[in-house]
Amino acid sequence: MAAKRTAPPPPPPTPNPIPNRRALASGAGSASPSKRMLAFHFLRALSRISSATPVACRTRTIRRAAYFSMARAASPRRSWSRALLRQVRVRRAVRSRRAVLMRRRVVSAAPAPPLGVRSISAGQITSAPLAGAPPPRQAGEPARADALRRLVPGGGEMEYCSLLEETADYVRCLRAQVQLMQGLVDLFSGQ
Amino acid sequence: MSGRRGRISDDEINELISKLQALLPESSRRRNASRSSASKLLKETCSYIKSLHREVDDLSDRLSGLMSTMDSDSPQAEIIRSLLR
């Protein structure tokens, strides 16, 4: 079995994880070349996490890193990846604003105005439509499409046709991300 | 918003829908006829996406648990570093 000679073999007698590693790195079995990009972005985010974060919010950070790296690896032509990246930026801005407001509130003891936050509920990246604007509904579009619009990031403002395309791409990328994470979990827990 | 339907033909929509159907997992595909209604397909897609989201959450949970037992000298960290090079 040809080993991937990128690192010196570790001295402790660990079982050889080479097949998993090759599957991870080469993205074998799929036509999309972006599996490598996915792995790259996600692993880079992971390595940055392990040095910095406290344990308590690590799950949340990993989940955010997963969606974020998914959006980065996807082509920026895709609306959903742009919408995801926008959400991350909004959340970061909101968090820093909120931190500033909290500090001011402590200082002045005055009630802070409520922030119009797009709250990310546990387990889902939602795409809330613009305040007050109903989602555009085409003739012949089934009622189920509203639920789909909520699930796919950025889906609130798309046409029906683009929604279908974006959904297909989103599902493909989601599946690749799940496979990647599953491979990593297997790799780490198979030691 | 009116008049859109004319530009985008039914055939294109059907094609997109069948592409979506091809993406869904095998089990639900077998149950449906090849010409299942669009709304049923959308429902399947919604539940599939939701289940994928749940899997991502579950996997990130497990990953965070696994990573907490990892230190920078372990072979796993070495693997990550070698993959990133």
PDB file of C-alpha atoms in Angstrom:
ATOM      1  CA  MET A   1       0.000   0.000   0.000  1.00  0.00           C
ATOM      2  CA  ALA A   2       1.646   3.221  -1.092  1.00  0.00           C
ATOM      3  CA  ALA A   3       1.892   5.610   1.806  1.00  0.00           C
ATOM      4  CA  LYS A   4       1.486   9.330   1.448  1.00  0.00           C
ATOM      5  CA  ARG A   5       4.977  10.557   2.211  1.00  0.00           C
ATOM      6  CA  THR A   6       4.169  13.959   3.548  1.00  0.00           C
ATOM      7  CA  ALA A   7       5.019  13.402   7.186  1.00  0.00           C
ATOM      8  CA  PRO A   8       7.549  11.245   9.044  1.00  0.00           C
ATOM      9  CA  PRO A   9       5.838   8.194  10.525  1.00  0.00           C
ATOM     10  CA  PRO A  10       4.974   8.742  14.190  1.00  0.00           C
ATOM     11  CA  PRO A  11       7.056   6.696  16.612  1.00  0.00           C
ATOM     12  CA  PRO A  12       4.224   5.438  18.902  1.00  0.00           C
ATOM     13  CA  PRO A  13       2.561   2.265  17.649  1.00  0.00           C
ATOM     14  CA  THR A  14      -0.657   3.769  16.316  1.00  0.00           C
ATOM     15  CA  PRO A  15      -2.723   1.904  13.740  1.00  0.00           C
ATOM     16  CA  ASN A  16      -2.078   3.180  10.249  1.00  0.00           C
ATOM     17  CA  PRO A  17      -4.720   5.729   9.258  1.00  0.00           C
ATOM     18  CA  ILE A  18      -3.379   6.033   5.708  1.00  0.00           C
ATOM     19  CA  PRO A  19      -6.436   4.815   3.739  1.00  0.00           C
ATOM     20  CA  ASN A  20      -8.684   7.290   5.513  1.00  0.00           C
ATOM     21  CA  ARG A  21      -6.211  10.037   5.007  1.00  0.00           C
ATOM     22  CA  ARG A  22      -5.934   9.398   1.315  1.00  0.00           C
ATOM     23  CA  ALA A  23      -9.711   9.278   0.966  1.00  0.00           C
ATOM     24  CA  LEU A  24      -9.942  12.567   2.774  1.00  0.00           C
ATOM     25  CA  ALA A  25      -7.245  14.329   0.866  1.00  0.00           C
ATOM     26  CA  SER A  26      -7.935  13.120  -2.622  1.00  0.00           C
ATOM     27  CA  GLY A  27     -11.698  13.304  -2.551  1.00  0.00           C
ATOM     28  CA  ALA A  28     -11.911  10.010  -4.343  1.00  0.00           C
ATOM     29  CA  GLY A  29     -15.155   8.829  -5.836  1.00  0.00           C
ATOM     30  CA  SER A  30     -16.692  12.226  -6.501  1.00  0.00           C
ATOM     31  CA  ALA A  31     -16.645  14.294  -9.633  1.00  0.00           C
ATOM     32  CA  SER A  32     -16.465  17.625  -7.855  1.00  0.00           C
ATOM     33  CA  PRO A  33     -12.929  18.962  -7.470  1.00  0.00           C
ATOM     34  CA  SER A  34     -14.003  21.086  -4.540  1.00  0.00           C
ATOM     35  CA  LYS A  35     -13.676  18.288  -1.998  1.00  0.00           C
ATOM     36  CA  ARG A  36     -10.047  19.188  -1.597  1.00  0.00           C
ATOM     37  CA  MET A  37     -10.937  22.838  -1.051  1.00  0.00           C
ATOM     38  CA  LEU A  38     -13.542  21.818   1.472  1.00  0.00           C
ATOM     39  CA  ALA A  39     -11.055  19.728   3.392  1.00  0.00           C
ATOM     40  CA  PHE A  40      -8.458  22.465   3.243  1.00  0.00           C
ATOM     41  CA  HIS A  41     -10.690  25.218   4.570  1.00  0.00           C
ATOM     42  CA  PHE A  42     -12.257  23.095   7.249  1.00  0.00           C
ATOM     43  CA  LEU A  43      -8.980  21.654   8.495  1.00  0.00           C
ATOM     44  CA  ARG A  44      -7.404  25.061   8.594  1.00  0.00           C
ATOM     45  CA  ALA A  45     -10.306  26.378  10.652  1.00  0.00           C
ATOM     46  CA  LEU A  46     -10.060  23.352  12.940  1.00  0.00           C
ATOM     47  CA  SER A  47      -6.374  23.816  13.569  1.00  0.00           C
ATOM     48  CA  ARG A  48      -6.993  27.428  14.424  1.00  0.00           C
ATOM     49  CA  ILE A  49      -9.677  26.415  16.900  1.00  0.00           C
ATOM     50  CA  SER A  50      -7.694  23.979  18.956  1.00  0.00           C
ATOM     51  CA  SER A  51      -5.238  26.598  20.100  1.00  0.00           C
ATOM     52  CA  ALA A  52      -7.627  29.400  20.949  1.00  0.00           C
ATOM     53  CA  THR A  53     -11.114  28.491  22.126  1.00  0.00           C
ATOM     54  CA  PRO A  54     -12.439  27.521  25.535  1.00  0.00           C
ATOM     55  CA  VAL A  55     -14.053  24.124  25.626  1.00  0.00           C
ATOM     56  CA  ALA A  56     -17.567  25.310  26.378  1.00  0.00           C
ATOM     57  CA  CYS A  57     -18.394  26.917  23.038  1.00  0.00           C
ATOM     58  CA  ARG A  58     -16.203  24.653  20.957  1.00  0.00           C
ATOM     59  CA  THR A  59     -19.126  22.787  19.416  1.00  0.00           C
ATOM     60  CA  ARG A  60     -20.707  25.978  18.258  1.00  0.00           C
ATOM     61  CA  THR A  61     -17.415  27.207  16.871  1.00  0.00           C
ATOM     62  CA  ILE A  62     -16.842  23.990  14.990  1.00  0.00           C
ATOM     63  CA  ARG A  63     -20.322  24.091  13.517  1.00  0.00           C
ATOM     64  CA  ARG A  64     -19.823  27.677  12.426  1.00  0.00           C
ATOM     65  CA  ALA A  65     -16.444  26.762  10.965  1.00  0.00           C
ATOM     66  CA  ALA A  66     -18.094  23.942   9.032  1.00  0.00           C
ATOM     67  CA  TYR A  67     -20.645  26.221   7.372  1.00  0.00           C
ATOM     68  CA  PHE A  68     -18.114  28.934   6.861  1.00  0.00           C
ATOM     69  CA  SER A  69     -15.571  26.686   5.183  1.00  0.00           C
ATOM     70  CA  MET A  70     -18.365  25.195   3.101  1.00  0.00           C
ATOM     71  CA  ALA A  71     -19.241  28.644   1.863  1.00  0.00           C
ATOM     72  CA  ARG A  72     -15.601  29.459   1.168  1.00  0.00           C
ATOM     73  CA  ALA A  73     -14.986  26.260  -0.752  1.00  0.00           C
ATOM     74  CA  ALA A  74     -18.056  26.732  -2.920  1.00  0.00           C
ATOM     75  CA  SER A  75     -17.932  28.909  -5.961  1.00  0.00           C
ATOM     76  CA  PRO A  76     -18.830  32.526  -5.132  1.00  0.00           C
ATOM     77  CA  ARG A  77     -21.219  32.405  -8.064  1.00  0.00           C
ATOM     78  CA  ARG A  78     -23.602  30.609  -5.790  1.00  0.00           C
ATOM     79  CA  SER A  79     -26.013  32.811  -3.879  1.00  0.00           C
ATOM     80  CA  TRP A  80     -26.153  30.549  -0.907  1.00  0.00           C
ATOM     81  CA  SER A  81     -22.436  30.767  -0.285  1.00  0.00           C
ATOM     82  CA  ARG A  82     -22.560  34.540  -0.551  1.00  0.00           C
ATOM     83  CA  ALA A  83     -25.529  34.634   1.825  1.00  0.00           C
ATOM     84  CA  LEU A  84     -23.726  32.415   4.337  1.00  0.00           C
ATOM     85  CA  LEU A  85     -20.643  34.610   4.275  1.00  0.00           C
ATOM     86  CA  ARG A  86     -22.823  37.657   4.702  1.00  0.00           C
ATOM     87  CA  GLN A  87     -24.445  36.059   7.742  1.00  0.00           C
ATOM     88  CA  VAL A  88     -21.068  35.448   9.306  1.00  0.00           C
ATOM     89  CA  ARG A  89     -20.091  39.041   8.761  1.00  0.00           C
ATOM     90  CA  VAL A  90     -23.386  40.302  10.174  1.00  0.00           C
ATOM     91  CA  ARG A  91     -23.011  38.109  13.204  1.00  0.00           C
ATOM     92  CA  ARG A  92     -19.494  39.322  13.839  1.00  0.00           C
ATOM     93  CA  ALA A  93     -20.556  42.951  13.518  1.00  0.00           C
ATOM     94  CA  VAL A  94     -23.530  42.341  15.776  1.00  0.00           C
ATOM     95  CA  ARG A  95     -21.395  40.654  18.379  1.00  0.00           C
ATOM     96  CA  SER A  96     -18.877  43.466  18.490  1.00  0.00           C
ATOM     97  CA  ARG A  97     -21.671  46.039  18.561  1.00  0.00           C
ATOM     98  CA  ARG A  98     -23.357  44.177  21.331  1.00  0.00           C
ATOM     99  CA  ALA A  99     -20.131  44.051  23.297  1.00  0.00           C
ATOM    100  CA  VAL A 100     -19.743  47.786  22.939  1.00  0.00           C
ATOM    101  CA  LEU A 101     -23.348  48.384  24.005  1.00  0.00           C
ATOM    102  CA  MET A 102     -23.008  46.116  27.003  1.00  0.00           C
ATOM    103  CA  ARG A 103     -20.024  48.022  28.140  1.00  0.00           C
ATOM    104  CA  ARG A 104     -21.880  51.289  27.695  1.00  0.00           C
ATOM    105  CA  ARG A 105     -24.889  49.903  29.521  1.00  0.00           C
ATOM    106  CA  VAL A 106     -22.773  48.919  32.485  1.00  0.00           C
ATOM    107  CA  VAL A 107     -21.262  52.364  32.572  1.00  0.00           C
ATOM    108  CA  SER A 108     -24.412  54.435  32.159  1.00  0.00           C
ATOM    109  CA  ALA A 109     -26.995  52.034  33.670  1.00  0.00           C
ATOM    110  CA  ALA A 110     -29.460  52.858  30.910  1.00  0.00           C
ATOM    111  CA  PRO A 111     -31.451  50.190  29.039  1.00  0.00           C
ATOM    112  CA  ALA A 112     -29.860  49.314  25.723  1.00  0.00           C
ATOM    113  CA  PRO A 113     -32.064  49.416  22.614  1.00  0.00           C
ATOM    114  CA  PRO A 114     -32.937  45.953  21.291  1.00  0.00           C
ATOM    115  CA  LEU A 115     -30.732  44.876  18.436  1.00  0.00           C
ATOM    116  CA  GLY A 116     -32.458  43.561  15.344  1.00  0.00           C
ATOM    117  CA  VAL A 117     -30.478  40.380  15.459  1.00  0.00           C
ATOM    118  CA  ARG A 118     -30.877  37.552  13.044  1.00  0.00           C
ATOM    119  CA  SER A 119     -30.685  34.941  15.707  1.00  0.00           C
ATOM    120  CA  ILE A 120     -29.088  31.702  14.654  1.00  0.00           C
ATOM    121  CA  SER A 121     -31.114  29.050  16.377  1.00  0.00           C
ATOM    122  CA  ALA A 122     -29.316  26.000  17.628  1.00  0.00           C
ATOM    123  CA  GLY A 123     -28.929  23.583  14.794  1.00  0.00           C
ATOM    124  CA  GLN A 124     -29.865  25.722  11.863  1.00  0.00           C
ATOM    125  CA  ILE A 125     -28.573  28.520   9.761  1.00  0.00           C
ATOM    126  CA  THR A 126     -31.775  30.303   8.882  1.00  0.00           C
ATOM    127  CA  SER A 127     -32.286  32.825   6.167  1.00  0.00           C
ATOM    128  CA  ALA A 128     -34.802  35.372   7.420  1.00  0.00           C
ATOM    129  CA  PRO A 129     -36.370  37.387   4.615  1.00  0.00           C
ATOM    130  CA  LEU A 130     -36.032  41.146   4.648  1.00  0.00           C
ATOM    131  CA  ALA A 131     -38.219  42.779   7.234  1.00  0.00           C
ATOM    132  CA  GLY A 132     -41.644  43.542   5.795  1.00  0.00           C
ATOM    133  CA  ALA A 133     -40.953  42.135   2.312  1.00  0.00           C
ATOM    134  CA  PRO A 134     -42.908  38.969   1.545  1.00  0.00           C
ATOM    135  CA  PRO A 135     -40.935  36.327  -0.348  1.00  0.00           C
ATOM    136  CA  PRO A 136     -41.559  36.606  -4.069  1.00  0.00           C
ATOM    137  CA  ARG A 137     -43.960  33.898  -5.133  1.00  0.00           C
ATOM    138  CA  GLN A 138     -44.218  32.834  -8.731  1.00  0.00           C
ATOM    139  CA  ALA A 139     -47.287  31.360 -10.300  1.00  0.00           C
ATOM    140  CA  GLY A 140     -47.208  27.595 -10.161  1.00  0.00           C
ATOM    141  CA  GLU A 141     -44.702  27.529  -7.355  1.00  0.00           C
ATOM    142  CA  PRO A 142     -45.917  25.081  -4.748  1.00  0.00           C
ATOM    143  CA  ALA A 143     -46.479  26.209  -1.204  1.00  0.00           C
ATOM    144  CA  ARG A 144     -43.679  23.969   0.045  1.00  0.00           C
ATOM    145  CA  ALA A 145     -41.177  26.291  -1.526  1.00  0.00           C
ATOM    146  CA  ASP A 146     -41.504  28.640   1.425  1.00  0.00           C
ATOM    147  CA  ALA A 147     -40.119  26.050   3.794  1.00  0.00           C
ATOM    148  CA  LEU A 148     -37.297  25.426   1.360  1.00  0.00           C
ATOM    149  CA  ARG A 149     -36.565  29.122   1.171  1.00  0.00           C
ATOM    150  CA  ARG A 150     -36.147  29.176   4.899  1.00  0.00           C
ATOM    151  CA  LEU A 151     -33.743  26.274   4.874  1.00  0.00           C
ATOM    152  CA  VAL A 152     -31.419  27.349   2.105  1.00  0.00           C
ATOM    153  CA  PRO A 153     -29.351  30.397   3.029  1.00  0.00           C
ATOM    154  CA  GLY A 154     -30.281  33.401   0.998  1.00  0.00           C
ATOM    155  CA  GLY A 155     -33.357  31.676  -0.307  1.00  0.00           C
ATOM    156  CA  GLY A 156     -35.792  34.296   0.812  1.00  0.00           C
ATOM    157  CA  GLU A 157     -35.244  36.547  -2.163  1.00  0.00           C
ATOM    158  CA  MET A 158     -34.649  34.149  -5.008  1.00  0.00           C
ATOM    159  CA  GLU A 159     -36.778  33.211  -7.931  1.00  0.00           C
ATOM    160  CA  TYR A 160     -38.192  29.751  -7.979  1.00  0.00           C
ATOM    161  CA  CYS A 161     -35.832  28.514 -10.680  1.00  0.00           C
ATOM    162  CA  SER A 162     -32.734  29.816  -8.965  1.00  0.00           C
ATOM    163  CA  LEU A 163     -34.021  28.395  -5.721  1.00  0.00           C
ATOM    164  CA  LEU A 164     -34.060  24.932  -7.222  1.00  0.00           C
ATOM    165  CA  GLU A 165     -30.561  25.305  -8.585  1.00  0.00           C
ATOM    166  CA  GLU A 166     -29.197  26.698  -5.367  1.00  0.00           C
ATOM    167  CA  THR A 167     -30.858  23.940  -3.404  1.00  0.00           C
ATOM    168  CA  ALA A 168     -29.225  21.284  -5.534  1.00  0.00           C
ATOM    169  CA  ASP A 169     -25.817  22.837  -5.096  1.00  0.00           C
ATOM    170  CA  TYR A 170     -26.383  23.386  -1.398  1.00  0.00           C
ATOM    171  CA  VAL A 171     -27.397  19.767  -0.899  1.00  0.00           C
ATOM    172  CA  ARG A 172     -24.321  18.580  -2.755  1.00  0.00           C
ATOM    173  CA  CYS A 173     -22.007  20.706  -0.659  1.00  0.00           C
ATOM    174  CA  LEU A 174     -23.753  19.804   2.573  1.00  0.00           C
ATOM    175  CA  ARG A 175     -23.359  16.151   1.781  1.00  0.00           C
ATOM    176  CA  ALA A 176     -19.676  16.595   1.002  1.00  0.00           C
ATOM    177  CA  GLN A 177     -19.210  18.466   4.255  1.00  0.00           C
ATOM    178  CA  VAL A 178     -20.944  15.726   6.218  1.00  0.00           C
ATOM    179  CA  GLN A 179     -18.776  13.102   4.562  1.00  0.00           C
ATOM    180  CA  LEU A 180     -15.675  15.088   5.356  1.00  0.00           C
ATOM    181  CA  MET A 181     -16.592  15.493   9.003  1.00  0.00           C
ATOM    182  CA  GLN A 182     -17.560  11.859   9.267  1.00  0.00           C
ATOM    183  CA  GLY A 183     -14.212  10.900   7.831  1.00  0.00           C
ATOM    184  CA  LEU A 184     -12.448  13.081  10.341  1.00  0.00           C
ATOM    185  CA  VAL A 185     -14.411  11.634  13.230  1.00  0.00           C
ATOM    186  CA  ASP A 186     -13.592   8.137  12.058  1.00  0.00           C
ATOM    187  CA  LEU A 187      -9.980   9.086  11.685  1.00  0.00           C
ATOM    188  CA  PHE A 188      -9.706  10.473  15.161  1.00  0.00           C
ATOM    189  CA  SER A 189     -11.756   7.903  16.972  1.00  0.00           C
ATOM    190  CA  GLY A 190     -10.226   4.984  15.159  1.00  0.00           C
ATOM    191  CA  GLN A 191      -6.917   5.418  16.926  1.00  0.00           C
TER     192      GLN A 191
ATOM    193  CA  MET B   1     -43.689  39.497 -10.572  1.00  0.00           C
ATOM    194  CA  SER B   2     -46.129  38.496 -13.294  1.00  0.00           C
ATOM    195  CA  GLY B   3     -45.005  37.214 -16.659  1.00  0.00           C
ATOM    196  CA  ARG B   4     -42.008  35.312 -15.256  1.00  0.00           C
ATOM    197  CA  ARG B   5     -43.678  32.021 -15.924  1.00  0.00           C
ATOM    198  CA  GLY B   6     -43.624  32.603 -19.622  1.00  0.00           C
ATOM    199  CA  ARG B   7     -39.852  33.037 -19.802  1.00  0.00           C
ATOM    200  CA  ILE B   8     -38.968  30.037 -17.747  1.00  0.00           C
ATOM    201  CA  SER B   9     -40.585  27.056 -19.390  1.00  0.00           C
ATOM    202  CA  ASP B  10     -42.157  24.167 -17.598  1.00  0.00           C
ATOM    203  CA  ASP B  11     -39.566  21.866 -19.075  1.00  0.00           C
ATOM    204  CA  GLU B  12     -36.745  23.676 -17.398  1.00  0.00           C
ATOM    205  CA  ILE B  13     -38.489  23.553 -14.083  1.00  0.00           C
ATOM    206  CA  ASN B  14     -39.156  19.862 -14.494  1.00  0.00           C
ATOM    207  CA  GLU B  15     -35.552  19.289 -15.382  1.00  0.00           C
ATOM    208  CA  LEU B  16     -34.362  21.112 -12.300  1.00  0.00           C
ATOM    209  CA  ILE B  17     -36.771  19.166 -10.175  1.00  0.00           C
ATOM    210  CA  SER B  18     -35.585  15.861 -11.552  1.00  0.00           C
ATOM    211  CA  LYS B  19     -32.019  16.918 -10.870  1.00  0.00           C
ATOM    212  CA  LEU B  20     -33.003  17.580  -7.291  1.00  0.00           C
ATOM    213  CA  GLN B  21     -34.669  14.237  -7.103  1.00  0.00           C
ATOM    214  CA  ALA B  22     -31.454  12.583  -8.235  1.00  0.00           C
ATOM    215  CA  LEU B  23     -29.675  14.124  -5.302  1.00  0.00           C
ATOM    216  CA  LEU B  24     -31.972  12.776  -2.659  1.00  0.00           C
ATOM    217  CA  PRO B  25     -30.921   9.608  -0.890  1.00  0.00           C
ATOM    218  CA  GLU B  26     -31.689   6.336  -2.544  1.00  0.00           C
ATOM    219  CA  SER B  27     -34.378   5.171  -0.136  1.00  0.00           C
ATOM    220  CA  SER B  28     -36.769   8.004  -0.756  1.00  0.00           C
ATOM    221  CA  ARG B  29     -36.188   7.797  -4.472  1.00  0.00           C
ATOM    222  CA  ARG B  30     -37.390   4.228  -4.611  1.00  0.00           C
ATOM    223  CA  ARG B  31     -40.585   5.040  -2.826  1.00  0.00           C
ATOM    224  CA  ASN B  32     -41.526   7.847  -5.176  1.00  0.00           C
ATOM    225  CA  ALA B  33     -42.627   7.289  -8.728  1.00  0.00           C
ATOM    226  CA  SER B  34     -40.382   8.872 -11.297  1.00  0.00           C
ATOM    227  CA  ARG B  35     -42.961  11.585 -11.813  1.00  0.00           C
ATOM    228  CA  SER B  36     -43.742  12.502  -8.243  1.00  0.00           C
ATOM    229  CA  SER B  37     -45.378  15.815  -7.688  1.00  0.00           C
ATOM    230  CA  ALA B  38     -43.166  18.808  -7.199  1.00  0.00           C
ATOM    231  CA  SER B  39     -44.504  19.588  -3.777  1.00  0.00           C
ATOM    232  CA  LYS B  40     -43.774  16.093  -2.503  1.00  0.00           C
ATOM    233  CA  LEU B  41     -40.255  16.381  -3.810  1.00  0.00           C
ATOM    234  CA  LEU B  42     -39.799  19.716  -2.112  1.00  0.00           C
ATOM    235  CA  LYS B  43     -40.980  18.190   1.127  1.00  0.00           C
ATOM    236  CA  GLU B  44     -38.440  15.389   0.781  1.00  0.00           C
ATOM    237  CA  THR B  45     -35.751  17.917   0.052  1.00  0.00           C
ATOM    238  CA  CYS B  46     -36.663  19.956   3.099  1.00  0.00           C
ATOM    239  CA  SER B  47     -36.502  16.986   5.415  1.00  0.00           C
ATOM    240  CA  TYR B  48     -33.242  15.863   3.809  1.00  0.00           C
ATOM    241  CA  ILE B  49     -31.656  19.255   4.332  1.00  0.00           C
ATOM    242  CA  LYS B  50     -32.877  19.286   7.906  1.00  0.00           C
ATOM    243  CA  SER B  51     -31.399  15.872   8.544  1.00  0.00           C
ATOM    244  CA  LEU B  52     -28.109  17.008   7.031  1.00  0.00           C
ATOM    245  CA  HIS B  53     -28.084  20.012   9.350  1.00  0.00           C
ATOM    246  CA  ARG B  54     -28.679  17.706  12.279  1.00  0.00           C
ATOM    247  CA  GLU B  55     -25.807  15.523  11.170  1.00  0.00           C
ATOM    248  CA  VAL B  56     -23.498  18.501  10.946  1.00  0.00           C
ATOM    249  CA  ASP B  57     -24.426  19.471  14.487  1.00  0.00           C
ATOM    250  CA  ASP B  58     -23.948  15.968  15.755  1.00  0.00           C
ATOM    251  CA  LEU B  59     -20.620  15.564  14.003  1.00  0.00           C
ATOM    252  CA  SER B  60     -19.308  18.879  15.238  1.00  0.00           C
ATOM    253  CA  ASP B  61     -20.297  17.806  18.712  1.00  0.00           C
ATOM    254  CA  ARG B  62     -18.308  14.618  18.374  1.00  0.00           C
ATOM    255  CA  LEU B  63     -15.417  16.427  16.798  1.00  0.00           C
ATOM    256  CA  SER B  64     -15.246  18.904  19.635  1.00  0.00           C
ATOM    257  CA  GLY B  65     -15.226  16.054  22.123  1.00  0.00           C
ATOM    258  CA  LEU B  66     -12.475  14.303  20.215  1.00  0.00           C
ATOM    259  CA  MET B  67     -10.424  17.414  19.780  1.00  0.00           C
ATOM    260  CA  SER B  68     -10.433  18.176  23.454  1.00  0.00           C
ATOM    261  CA  THR B  69      -8.514  14.996  24.057  1.00  0.00           C
ATOM    262  CA  MET B  70      -5.970  15.938  21.455  1.00  0.00           C
ATOM    263  CA  ASP B  71      -2.805  17.773  22.175  1.00  0.00           C
ATOM    264  CA  SER B  72      -0.409  19.329  19.746  1.00  0.00           C
ATOM    265  CA  ASP B  73       2.050  16.454  19.861  1.00  0.00           C
ATOM    266  CA  SER B  74      -0.335  13.659  19.065  1.00  0.00           C
ATOM    267  CA  PRO B  75      -0.326  11.894  15.690  1.00  0.00           C
ATOM    268  CA  GLN B  76      -3.713  13.380  14.826  1.00  0.00           C
ATOM    269  CA  ALA B  77      -2.334  16.891  14.933  1.00  0.00           C
ATOM    270  CA  GLU B  78       0.528  15.682  12.782  1.00  0.00           C
ATOM    271  CA  ILE B  79      -1.944  14.334  10.252  1.00  0.00           C
ATOM    272  CA  ILE B  80      -3.783  17.619  10.122  1.00  0.00           C
ATOM    273  CA  ARG B  81      -0.567  19.492   9.644  1.00  0.00           C
ATOM    274  CA  SER B  82       0.577  17.176   6.906  1.00  0.00           C
ATOM    275  CA  LEU B  83      -2.729  17.488   5.086  1.00  0.00           C
ATOM    276  CA  LEU B  84      -2.489  21.231   5.177  1.00  0.00           C
ATOM    277  CA  ARG B  85       0.995  21.394   3.773  1.00  0.00           C
TER     278      ARG B  85
END
